[in-house]
Amino acid sequence: MSNQTSASAPAVTHRLSTLDKWLPAWIGLAMVTGLLLGQFVPAVSELLGRMEIGGISVPIGLGLLVMMYPVLAKVRYDKVAAVTGDRRLLVSSLVLNWLAGPALMFALAWLFLPDLPDFRTGLIIVGLARCIAMVVIWNDLACGDREATAVLVAINSVFQVVMFSVLGWFYLTVLPGWLGLDTQGMDVSMGQIALNVLVFLGVPLLAGFASRFLGEARRGREWYEEKFLPVIGPWALYGLLFTIVLLFALQGDAIIANPLDVARIALPLLVYFGLMWFAGLLLGHRLGLGYARSTTLAFTAAGNNFELAIAVAIGTFGASSGQALAGVVGPLIEVPVLVGLVYVSLWAARRWFHTDPYVGLQTAEVVTR
């Protein structure tokens, strides 16, 4: 990385709030807090177990909804048509997110966890939940195309409501049967998954769309994005941290008793993030999308919606299940890995795309459009 890029990179991180910049530390602290609560205040686990509706702990369910809503309220739904005109970007994103990503995670889950069916199923669910949240942060740090990110996030949001349950049924039930694989712990009702997706994605998606529509209609876009969004934005991370504390309070015994299992969950996740990110960046480069949109393609392909994966795992298998634990491990691995890939992306801007990610970005974007 050149001196100019190295000097500029720290300036980018200053755009983030203290909560964002130290997110890996907060996630680690939330995990430790949850473990301590589960070990030393067993009444917490018992209370969470009693406060259930339809097999879902009410406090955890509220935490999941809180973390999803702010992200979906940020999406500019009126910009979809502008970026969907770039068919190379759109088709590439759909192929990476809905064909390559789930297939790769399925293969890695079976390769690394052939003897741990619950964790394996949890990883497959993670692979089906495409990123609609943290990718906005990674893309901004890497100087990607913000409008393209917003559009791809919106498309992923809608597509997940339509296709998540279908792909879940295929990868958790149909494909293992075709390949003659062990289906223990993989008998998942498509209707059950669809219900959880509609509740934990459909409800906040509708709320996010309504917030933007009504907010802009009454107060204007400037007020909505400069006043309203900064107020609700941090609640996505508060909801994530709150949910992690509760989940680790429930999962504490399993984590402490089987630390090697947690490490085994982390390994395929590391491989997955790296392969998907490099595939997205290289594909964008080969298609001539330019640095900004290639970076957006890479991060939207690599990131996963762990909020949705955790919600589906909890609703389908229970909060204390191995499937839920696999989803909880996800953000702990994703955050430091994708932060590291931000700096790899800035390096690639000069070496592969021959552009300054801070100065020459706008020119590069105009050319590619």
Short mmCIF file of C-alpha atoms in Angstrom, two decimals:
data_model
loop_
_atom_site.label_atom_id
_atom_site.label_comp_id
_atom_site.label_asym_id
_atom_site.label_seq_id
_atom_site.Cartn_x
_atom_site.Cartn_y
_atom_site.Cartn_z
CA MET A 1 0.00 0.00 0.00
CA SER A 2 1.36 3.40 -0.95
CA ASN A 3 2.13 6.11 1.55
CA GLN A 4 -0.79 8.19 0.39
CA THR A 5 -3.26 5.35 0.84
CA SER A 6 -1.81 4.44 4.20
CA ALA A 7 -2.07 8.02 5.37
CA SER A 8 -5.64 8.36 4.14
CA ALA A 9 -6.97 5.10 5.52
CA PRO A 10 -7.04 6.17 9.17
CA ALA A 11 -9.02 9.26 8.21
CA VAL A 12 -11.79 7.02 6.92
CA THR A 13 -12.16 5.23 10.22
CA HIS A 14 -12.80 8.56 11.94
CA ARG A 15 -16.14 8.77 10.12
CA LEU A 16 -17.43 5.97 12.33
CA SER A 17 -18.88 6.46 15.76
CA THR A 18 -17.12 5.03 18.78
CA LEU A 19 -19.60 2.15 18.77
CA ASP A 20 -18.79 1.29 15.14
CA LYS A 21 -15.01 1.62 15.40
CA TRP A 22 -14.84 -0.66 18.41
CA LEU A 23 -17.52 -3.10 17.28
CA PRO A 24 -15.30 -6.22 17.48
CA ALA A 25 -14.51 -5.33 21.09
CA TRP A 26 -18.18 -4.71 21.91
CA ILE A 27 -19.15 -8.05 20.38
CA GLY A 28 -16.47 -9.79 22.42
CA LEU A 29 -17.63 -7.99 25.56
CA ALA A 30 -21.25 -8.95 24.84
CA MET A 31 -20.23 -12.58 24.45
CA VAL A 32 -18.30 -12.59 27.73
CA THR A 33 -21.17 -10.83 29.50
CA GLY A 34 -23.62 -13.41 28.23
CA LEU A 35 -21.37 -16.28 29.31
CA LEU A 36 -20.98 -14.81 32.79
CA LEU A 37 -24.72 -14.25 33.13
CA GLY A 38 -25.44 -17.81 32.08
CA GLN A 39 -22.89 -19.23 34.53
CA PHE A 40 -23.43 -17.05 37.59
CA VAL A 41 -27.07 -15.94 37.18
CA PRO A 42 -28.84 -19.12 36.03
CA ALA A 43 -32.22 -17.44 36.64
CA VAL A 44 -31.61 -15.45 33.43
CA SER A 45 -31.57 -18.60 31.30
CA GLU A 46 -34.63 -19.95 33.06
CA LEU A 47 -36.52 -16.68 32.57
CA LEU A 48 -35.67 -16.53 28.86
CA GLY A 49 -36.82 -20.11 28.49
CA ARG A 50 -40.22 -19.30 30.03
CA MET A 51 -40.82 -16.10 28.04
CA GLU A 52 -41.53 -17.82 24.74
CA ILE A 53 -44.22 -17.48 22.09
CA GLY A 54 -44.21 -20.04 19.30
CA GLY A 55 -40.83 -21.34 20.43
CA ILE A 56 -39.20 -17.90 20.26
CA SER A 57 -38.00 -16.06 23.36
CA VAL A 58 -39.82 -12.72 23.42
CA PRO A 59 -36.79 -10.65 24.61
CA ILE A 60 -34.59 -12.20 21.93
CA GLY A 61 -37.26 -11.67 19.29
CA LEU A 62 -37.52 -7.99 20.21
CA GLY A 63 -33.75 -7.66 20.01
CA LEU A 64 -33.77 -9.16 16.51
CA LEU A 65 -36.47 -6.77 15.30
CA VAL A 66 -34.66 -3.77 16.80
CA MET A 67 -31.43 -4.64 14.98
CA MET A 68 -33.13 -5.12 11.61
CA TYR A 69 -35.32 -1.99 11.44
CA PRO A 70 -32.71 0.84 11.36
CA VAL A 71 -30.76 -0.77 8.52
CA LEU A 72 -33.84 -1.19 6.36
CA ALA A 73 -34.98 2.37 7.17
CA LYS A 74 -31.73 3.65 5.59
CA VAL A 75 -32.36 2.11 2.17
CA ARG A 76 -33.25 4.58 -0.61
CA TYR A 77 -36.01 2.58 -2.22
CA ASP A 78 -36.56 5.16 -4.95
CA LYS A 79 -33.04 4.59 -6.33
CA VAL A 80 -33.57 0.97 -7.38
CA ALA A 81 -34.32 1.77 -11.02
CA ALA A 82 -31.15 3.87 -11.47
CA VAL A 83 -28.69 1.13 -10.54
CA THR A 84 -30.69 -1.78 -11.93
CA GLY A 85 -29.86 -0.28 -15.31
CA ASP A 86 -26.32 -1.60 -14.81
CA ARG A 87 -27.11 -5.18 -15.75
CA ARG A 88 -23.53 -6.37 -15.28
CA LEU A 89 -23.57 -5.30 -11.64
CA LEU A 90 -27.07 -6.59 -10.98
CA VAL A 91 -26.62 -9.99 -12.61
CA SER A 92 -23.19 -10.47 -11.02
CA SER A 93 -24.59 -9.67 -7.58
CA LEU A 94 -27.53 -12.02 -7.98
CA VAL A 95 -25.29 -14.86 -9.16
CA LEU A 96 -22.78 -14.38 -6.32
CA ASN A 97 -25.41 -13.92 -3.63
CA TRP A 98 -28.02 -16.47 -4.57
CA LEU A 99 -26.12 -19.14 -6.49
CA ALA A 100 -22.44 -19.08 -5.51
CA GLY A 101 -22.77 -18.05 -1.84
CA PRO A 102 -25.27 -20.67 -0.65
CA ALA A 103 -23.56 -23.41 -2.68
CA LEU A 104 -20.12 -22.54 -1.29
CA MET A 105 -21.36 -22.47 2.31
CA PHE A 106 -23.13 -25.80 1.82
CA ALA A 107 -19.89 -27.34 0.55
CA LEU A 108 -17.76 -25.83 3.34
CA ALA A 109 -20.25 -26.87 6.02
CA TRP A 110 -20.12 -30.49 4.91
CA LEU A 111 -16.36 -30.39 4.37
CA PHE A 112 -15.48 -28.95 7.80
CA LEU A 113 -18.37 -30.22 9.93
CA PRO A 114 -19.39 -33.66 8.65
CA ASP A 115 -19.82 -34.98 12.20
CA LEU A 116 -21.63 -31.95 13.70
CA PRO A 117 -25.06 -31.81 12.04
CA ASP A 118 -26.49 -28.99 14.18
CA PHE A 119 -23.57 -26.63 13.54
CA ARG A 120 -23.50 -27.69 9.91
CA THR A 121 -27.16 -26.79 9.49
CA GLY A 122 -26.56 -23.46 11.21
CA LEU A 123 -23.76 -22.59 8.77
CA ILE A 124 -25.94 -23.50 5.79
CA ILE A 125 -28.62 -21.14 7.10
CA VAL A 126 -25.96 -18.42 7.43
CA GLY A 127 -25.02 -18.98 3.78
CA LEU A 128 -28.63 -18.45 2.74
CA ALA A 129 -28.98 -15.12 4.58
CA ARG A 130 -27.48 -12.52 2.27
CA CYS A 131 -26.09 -9.30 3.70
CA ILE A 132 -28.44 -6.35 4.16
CA ALA A 133 -26.85 -4.61 7.14
CA MET A 134 -23.14 -4.27 7.97
CA VAL A 135 -22.18 -4.17 4.28
CA VAL A 136 -23.09 -0.47 4.27
CA ILE A 137 -20.32 0.21 6.80
CA TRP A 138 -17.66 -1.88 5.04
CA ASN A 139 -18.53 -0.35 1.66
CA ASP A 140 -18.27 3.18 3.02
CA LEU A 141 -14.89 2.51 4.62
CA ALA A 142 -13.59 1.11 1.33
CA CYS A 143 -14.94 4.06 -0.72
CA GLY A 144 -17.40 1.92 -2.63
CA ASP A 145 -20.48 3.08 -4.53
CA ARG A 146 -23.03 4.03 -1.87
CA GLU A 147 -26.03 4.15 -4.20
CA ALA A 148 -25.18 0.77 -5.70
CA THR A 149 -24.87 -0.65 -2.19
CA ALA A 150 -28.28 0.74 -1.24
CA VAL A 151 -29.86 -0.80 -4.32
CA LEU A 152 -28.26 -4.20 -3.82
CA VAL A 153 -29.30 -4.13 -0.16
CA ALA A 154 -32.88 -3.35 -1.20
CA ILE A 155 -32.89 -6.13 -3.79
CA ASN A 156 -31.43 -8.62 -1.32
CA SER A 157 -34.06 -7.62 1.23
CA VAL A 158 -36.94 -8.29 -1.14
CA PHE A 159 -35.33 -11.39 -2.65
CA GLN A 160 -34.82 -12.96 0.78
CA VAL A 161 -38.52 -12.72 1.57
CA VAL A 162 -39.31 -14.52 -1.69
CA MET A 163 -36.47 -17.07 -1.96
CA PHE A 164 -34.99 -17.76 1.48
CA SER A 165 -37.49 -20.46 2.39
CA VAL A 166 -37.24 -22.10 -1.04
CA LEU A 167 -33.44 -22.24 -0.89
CA GLY A 168 -33.59 -23.39 2.74
CA TRP A 169 -35.80 -26.31 1.75
CA PHE A 170 -33.49 -27.15 -1.17
CA TYR A 171 -30.17 -27.02 0.71
CA LEU A 172 -31.41 -28.49 3.97
CA THR A 173 -33.65 -31.23 2.64
CA VAL A 174 -33.55 -31.87 -1.13
CA LEU A 175 -29.85 -31.59 -2.06
CA PRO A 176 -28.52 -33.78 0.80
CA GLY A 177 -30.99 -36.46 -0.25
CA TRP A 178 -29.85 -36.29 -3.88
CA LEU A 179 -26.22 -36.59 -2.83
CA GLY A 180 -26.89 -39.46 -0.42
CA LEU A 181 -25.70 -37.43 2.58
CA ASP A 182 -26.75 -37.84 6.18
CA THR A 183 -29.89 -35.79 6.78
CA GLN A 184 -29.89 -36.03 10.58
CA GLY A 185 -31.14 -32.78 12.07
CA MET A 186 -31.96 -31.33 8.64
CA ASP A 187 -35.69 -31.97 8.36
CA VAL A 188 -36.81 -28.35 8.08
CA SER A 189 -40.30 -27.20 7.18
CA MET A 190 -40.29 -24.67 4.36
CA GLY A 191 -43.40 -23.09 5.86
CA GLN A 192 -41.68 -22.75 9.23
CA ILE A 193 -38.70 -20.97 7.72
CA ALA A 194 -40.97 -18.77 5.59
CA LEU A 195 -42.91 -17.68 8.68
CA ASN A 196 -39.74 -16.64 10.49
CA VAL A 197 -38.43 -14.79 7.44
CA LEU A 198 -41.69 -12.90 7.05
CA VAL A 199 -41.71 -11.92 10.72
CA PHE A 200 -38.06 -10.99 11.21
CA LEU A 201 -37.39 -9.60 7.72
CA GLY A 202 -40.81 -8.74 6.32
CA VAL A 203 -41.96 -6.72 9.34
CA PRO A 204 -38.83 -4.52 9.65
CA LEU A 205 -38.67 -4.20 5.85
CA LEU A 206 -42.22 -2.87 5.76
CA ALA A 207 -41.49 -0.62 8.75
CA GLY A 208 -38.31 0.69 7.11
CA PHE A 209 -40.08 1.46 3.84
CA ALA A 210 -42.96 3.16 5.67
CA SER A 211 -40.53 5.24 7.75
CA ARG A 212 -38.75 6.60 4.69
CA PHE A 213 -41.94 7.20 2.73
CA LEU A 214 -43.73 9.00 5.54
CA GLY A 215 -40.64 10.79 6.86
CA GLU A 216 -39.67 12.21 3.48
CA ALA A 217 -43.28 13.09 2.64
CA ARG A 218 -43.74 15.12 5.81
CA ARG A 219 -40.28 16.53 6.56
CA GLY A 220 -38.20 16.00 3.42
CA ARG A 221 -35.21 13.80 2.58
CA GLU A 222 -32.64 16.13 4.17
CA TRP A 223 -34.38 15.95 7.56
CA TYR A 224 -34.92 12.20 7.25
CA GLU A 225 -31.28 11.37 6.46
CA GLU A 226 -29.53 14.04 8.54
CA LYS A 227 -31.80 14.09 11.59
CA PHE A 228 -33.88 10.93 11.81
CA LEU A 229 -31.45 8.24 10.59
CA PRO A 230 -28.56 9.28 12.88
CA VAL A 231 -30.92 8.89 15.85
CA ILE A 232 -32.18 5.39 15.01
CA GLY A 233 -28.97 4.12 13.35
CA PRO A 234 -27.09 3.01 16.50
CA TRP A 235 -30.04 0.91 17.60
CA ALA A 236 -29.16 -1.73 15.00
CA LEU A 237 -25.91 -2.39 16.85
CA TYR A 238 -27.58 -2.07 20.25
CA GLY A 239 -30.04 -4.72 19.16
CA LEU A 240 -27.25 -6.95 17.90
CA LEU A 241 -25.26 -6.66 21.12
CA PHE A 242 -28.37 -7.18 23.27
CA THR A 243 -29.26 -10.31 21.31
CA ILE A 244 -25.72 -11.68 21.56
CA VAL A 245 -25.74 -11.22 25.36
CA LEU A 246 -29.00 -13.17 25.67
CA LEU A 247 -27.94 -15.89 23.24
CA PHE A 248 -24.62 -16.46 24.96
CA ALA A 249 -26.39 -16.55 28.31
CA LEU A 250 -28.41 -19.46 26.91
CA GLN A 251 -25.44 -21.01 25.07
CA GLY A 252 -22.87 -20.60 27.85
CA ASP A 253 -22.79 -24.21 28.95
CA ALA A 254 -22.38 -25.52 25.39
CA ILE A 255 -19.61 -23.01 24.56
CA ILE A 256 -17.60 -23.67 27.72
CA ALA A 257 -18.03 -27.42 27.41
CA ASN A 258 -17.09 -27.51 23.68
CA PRO A 259 -14.66 -24.68 22.82
CA LEU A 260 -13.15 -26.73 20.00
CA ASP A 261 -16.57 -26.94 18.36
CA VAL A 262 -16.75 -23.14 18.33
CA ALA A 263 -13.31 -23.02 16.69
CA ARG A 264 -14.50 -25.51 14.08
CA ILE A 265 -17.46 -23.27 13.26
CA ALA A 266 -15.10 -20.31 12.81
CA LEU A 267 -12.80 -22.00 10.28
CA PRO A 268 -15.29 -22.48 7.41
CA LEU A 269 -16.56 -18.96 8.02
CA LEU A 270 -13.04 -17.56 7.53
CA VAL A 271 -12.66 -19.48 4.27
CA TYR A 272 -16.10 -18.40 3.09
CA PHE A 273 -15.56 -14.67 3.67
CA GLY A 274 -12.21 -14.67 1.91
CA LEU A 275 -13.35 -16.63 -1.15
CA MET A 276 -16.57 -14.67 -1.66
CA TRP A 277 -14.89 -11.28 -1.29
CA PHE A 278 -12.07 -12.04 -3.71
CA ALA A 279 -14.52 -13.58 -6.19
CA GLY A 280 -16.62 -10.41 -6.14
CA LEU A 281 -13.68 -8.04 -6.56
CA LEU A 282 -12.07 -10.08 -9.34
CA LEU A 283 -15.37 -10.47 -11.18
CA GLY A 284 -16.01 -6.73 -11.00
CA HIS A 285 -12.50 -6.05 -12.30
CA ARG A 286 -12.93 -8.47 -15.20
CA LEU A 287 -16.28 -6.95 -16.14
CA GLY A 288 -14.87 -3.43 -16.08
CA LEU A 289 -17.20 -2.16 -13.37
CA GLY A 290 -14.56 0.15 -11.94
CA TYR A 291 -13.25 0.22 -8.40
CA ALA A 292 -16.28 1.66 -6.59
CA ARG A 293 -18.83 -0.82 -7.90
CA SER A 294 -16.40 -3.76 -7.83
CA THR A 295 -15.83 -3.07 -4.15
CA THR A 296 -19.57 -2.89 -3.56
CA LEU A 297 -19.99 -6.20 -5.38
CA ALA A 298 -17.26 -7.79 -3.26
CA PHE A 299 -18.61 -6.72 0.12
CA THR A 300 -22.24 -7.50 -0.68
CA ALA A 301 -21.13 -10.97 -1.78
CA ALA A 302 -18.96 -11.64 1.28
CA GLY A 303 -21.21 -10.28 4.00
CA ASN A 304 -24.09 -12.24 5.50
CA ASN A 305 -27.24 -11.26 7.33
CA PHE A 306 -26.53 -12.92 10.66
CA GLU A 307 -29.52 -11.18 12.18
CA LEU A 308 -31.82 -13.13 9.87
CA ALA A 309 -29.81 -16.36 10.21
CA ILE A 310 -30.01 -16.14 14.01
CA ALA A 311 -33.73 -15.37 13.86
CA VAL A 312 -34.49 -18.33 11.61
CA ALA A 313 -32.27 -20.68 13.64
CA ILE A 314 -33.95 -19.62 16.89
CA GLY A 315 -37.47 -19.85 15.51
CA THR A 316 -36.88 -23.21 13.81
CA PHE A 317 -34.57 -25.01 16.24
CA GLY A 318 -34.70 -23.01 19.50
CA ALA A 319 -32.49 -20.43 21.19
CA SER A 320 -30.29 -23.05 22.87
CA SER A 321 -29.69 -25.08 19.71
CA GLY A 322 -26.39 -25.70 17.93
CA GLN A 323 -27.86 -24.02 14.86
CA ALA A 324 -28.36 -20.80 16.81
CA LEU A 325 -24.82 -21.01 18.20
CA ALA A 326 -23.42 -21.25 14.65
CA GLY A 327 -25.27 -18.06 13.77
CA VAL A 328 -24.01 -16.28 16.88
CA VAL A 329 -20.37 -17.12 16.10
CA GLY A 330 -20.84 -15.52 12.67
CA PRO A 331 -20.61 -11.79 13.50
CA LEU A 332 -17.64 -12.37 15.79
CA ILE A 333 -15.73 -13.71 12.77
CA GLU A 334 -17.23 -11.43 10.11
CA VAL A 335 -16.40 -8.11 11.74
CA PRO A 336 -12.59 -8.40 12.05
CA VAL A 337 -12.26 -10.25 8.73
CA LEU A 338 -14.20 -7.69 6.69
CA VAL A 339 -12.50 -4.78 8.45
CA GLY A 340 -9.21 -6.29 7.30
CA LEU A 341 -10.59 -6.68 3.78
CA VAL A 342 -11.40 -2.95 3.73
CA TYR A 343 -7.66 -2.24 3.76
CA VAL A 344 -7.01 -4.94 1.17
CA SER A 345 -9.62 -3.23 -0.98
CA LEU A 346 -7.93 0.16 -0.65
CA TRP A 347 -4.64 -1.46 -1.65
CA ALA A 348 -6.31 -3.11 -4.66
CA ALA A 349 -7.67 0.25 -5.81
CA ARG A 350 -4.15 1.32 -6.76
CA ARG A 351 -2.66 -2.01 -7.78
CA TRP A 352 -5.53 -3.53 -9.76
CA PHE A 353 -7.76 -0.60 -10.70
CA HIS A 354 -5.04 2.08 -11.01
CA THR A 355 -7.13 4.71 -9.26
CA ASP A 356 -6.95 6.67 -6.03
CA PRO A 357 -9.87 5.45 -3.88
CA TYR A 358 -10.18 8.92 -2.31
CA VAL A 359 -9.35 11.35 -5.13
CA GLY A 360 -9.95 9.52 -8.39
CA LEU A 361 -13.05 7.63 -7.31
CA GLN A 362 -15.66 9.91 -8.83
CA THR A 363 -13.90 9.92 -12.21
CA ALA A 364 -13.69 6.15 -12.22
CA GLU A 365 -17.40 5.88 -11.43
CA VAL A 366 -18.39 8.22 -14.25
CA VAL A 367 -16.36 6.21 -16.76
CA THR A 368 -17.87 2.87 -15.73
CA ARG A 369 -21.40 4.22 -15.98
#
